[in-house]
Structures are given as structure tokens and as C-alpha cells.
Amino acid sequence: MTGFKQPLSGEAIHRLYAKRARFYDFTVNLYYLLGFRKFHYRRRAVEALGLQMGDTVVEIACGTGLNFGLLCKAVGPRGRVVGVDFSPQMLDVARRRVARRNWPNVVLVQCDAADYRFPPRVNGVLSTFALTLIPHYEKVVAVGCQALAAGGRFVVLDLQIPRNWLRPLAPLGLWLVRPFGNTWASTTARPWEALARHLPVVRRTSLYFDVPYLAVGHKERR
């Protein structure tokens, strides 16, 4: 268990995803064998953004672009999807996906999320299974919330140590997700509390045996 407690450094995360980029999409699909329906949870996260046609949405740690199809459908051809990721290898896969699907309104930005300058008045910010891997994720939340337009939403889909009868099995669960950089530190982080420090309305919903969760923060309309 000790090896799972220490958070990975930014450099270690960089090395990890440089190696995993090529096979990332295949390996995440293996979790379906455990009944973990990642695409279903991703769809729920995008729906929680409440996007409208023509909106602008920023995805933090977009990886290989697995959410782009859902986001492009939500904002339509007049909207804009900005994918931010630190890994050039992951973005290479995302870039090929964008070209293959002919999504002209998707913009990819290689940048550490903590250093990213959000465009003003974005309608939504999304992060799925990635935010708590960022060492300074609270800074990302603060800046992202500030960039939201009135009525905008910040949505986080991530993993946590379950609070139910499955909690004693946490070491096994961490072993299963360790290949993607998850540790005790990342799965016990509370990004919903960071959202609540900047947004007036935050709700959290537990999914699939209390392991994944959906945290949604709303910026008030003026």
C-alpha cells in the first residue's frame, strides 16, 4: 500500500503518458470487462456542462480526445472545443482523431494545465479522470472558475476511494488504476471543495459503487 500513497510528480506523469499514449485508448477500454462504463460516465459529464450551440468549452487534460465527439456535438459547428494537455504524445493521437473526424472547431494546446491561460468567458470547463493527477489542480480550478462566463459550469469526473463496503478493497482498486498514475493522494483529493471556494453552487454525484464521481460547479447568472 505504501507505494500507492505517494503522489506522482509532474515529471513522472509526463514520462508515464509519453509511454502510454500509443495504446491509451485500447487500455482504457479494458475496464469495460469490470463493468466500468467509462464512455457512459464521460457522456454524463458532458451533459452536466449544459452546453448550447455556439458555446466555447475547454477540456483540461484532454488526452487523446476521447470526449471531443461528445463536446463537438454539444456546441455544434459554430462552437469551439479547446483541448489542453501537457503530453505531446497524447496530443498527437488527439490530433489524428480530429483530422480523421474532420472537426474544424477543435483547437489543441500543449501546455501544463496549471500554466494555461483560459480564454475569457468560456461556457464550460471539463476534466475527466485527470484533474486530480495535476499536482497544482486547485490552481487550475481557481483560474478556470474565474474564466467562466455567467451561467457557465466546471465539471469534474474523477475517481475516489469508496466510502462503502468496498473501502477495504482500496489497495486492489489502486493497483488496477495505478498504470494511469492514480495514487492514494489523487483518489482522496477533493476537487469539489476547491470548486466550492469559487462557485456558489456545487453538487457531487457518486457513480458505480461510489468509485467514480461527478462534481459540477455552477457560476451564477448576473
XYZ file of C-alpha atoms in Angstrom, residues 2-100:
99
model
C 2.913 2.309 0.712
C 3.819 2.596 -2.952
C 0.326 3.804 -3.763
C 0.275 6.614 -1.186
C 2.849 8.957 -2.642
C 1.590 11.265 -5.419
C 3.460 11.114 -8.691
C 5.499 14.168 -9.610
C 4.702 16.148 -12.718
C 7.802 14.712 -14.362
C 6.726 11.156 -13.561
C 3.272 11.811 -15.023
C 4.919 13.177 -18.180
C 7.022 10.030 -18.581
C 4.061 7.774 -17.862
C 1.783 9.260 -20.512
C 4.557 9.539 -23.077
C 4.778 5.748 -22.873
C 1.032 5.076 -22.671
C -0.168 7.457 -25.400
C 0.002 4.996 -28.269
C -2.105 2.351 -26.511
C -4.123 4.597 -24.205
C -7.491 4.227 -25.935
C -7.169 0.439 -26.035
C -6.151 0.073 -22.404
C -8.927 2.269 -21.002
C -11.472 0.126 -22.838
C -10.276 -2.909 -20.892
C -12.074 -1.539 -17.822
C -15.367 -2.407 -19.514
C -14.538 -6.012 -18.601
C -15.057 -4.944 -14.962
C -18.366 -3.260 -15.755
C -16.752 0.188 -15.611
C -18.560 2.046 -18.408
C -16.205 4.938 -18.949
C -17.960 6.296 -22.032
C -21.275 6.384 -20.179
C -19.689 8.426 -17.388
C -17.991 10.711 -19.915
C -21.343 11.323 -21.592
C -22.903 12.211 -18.264
C -20.069 14.657 -17.592
C -20.557 16.400 -20.939
C -24.323 16.549 -20.404
C -23.705 18.123 -16.986
C -21.940 21.038 -18.693
C -25.297 22.175 -20.083
C -23.657 23.443 -23.272
C -25.570 25.213 -26.029
C -24.885 25.543 -29.743
C -22.137 28.093 -30.346
C -20.604 27.755 -26.871
C -16.902 27.521 -26.045
C -15.686 24.701 -23.812
C -12.185 23.978 -22.502
C -11.181 20.435 -21.661
C -8.314 20.203 -19.199
C -6.010 17.201 -19.700
C -7.908 16.189 -22.823
C -5.517 13.332 -23.548
C -6.248 11.555 -26.818
C -9.521 13.417 -27.313
C -11.972 10.735 -26.220
C -14.512 13.414 -25.252
C -14.224 15.515 -28.397
C -17.060 13.817 -30.248
C -19.474 14.478 -27.392
C -18.266 18.060 -26.984
C -18.432 18.881 -30.696
C -21.975 17.565 -30.838
C -22.910 19.702 -27.827
C -21.522 23.008 -29.142
C -22.214 22.458 -32.842
C -20.176 23.721 -35.803
C -20.310 27.334 -34.592
C -18.971 26.428 -31.156
C -15.379 25.848 -30.105
C -13.685 22.992 -28.261
C -10.261 23.698 -26.753
C -8.277 20.667 -25.643
C -5.365 21.295 -23.269
C -2.778 18.663 -22.398
C 0.873 18.633 -21.306
C 1.772 15.495 -23.287
C 2.799 15.942 -26.945
C 2.421 12.195 -27.417
C -1.190 12.205 -26.214
C -1.948 15.276 -28.323
C -0.500 13.573 -31.393
C -3.148 10.883 -31.018
C -5.796 13.555 -30.418
C -4.666 15.457 -33.499
C -5.066 12.366 -35.660
C -8.542 11.819 -34.213
C -9.527 15.420 -35.020
C -8.232 15.109 -38.593
C -9.954 11.766 -39.100
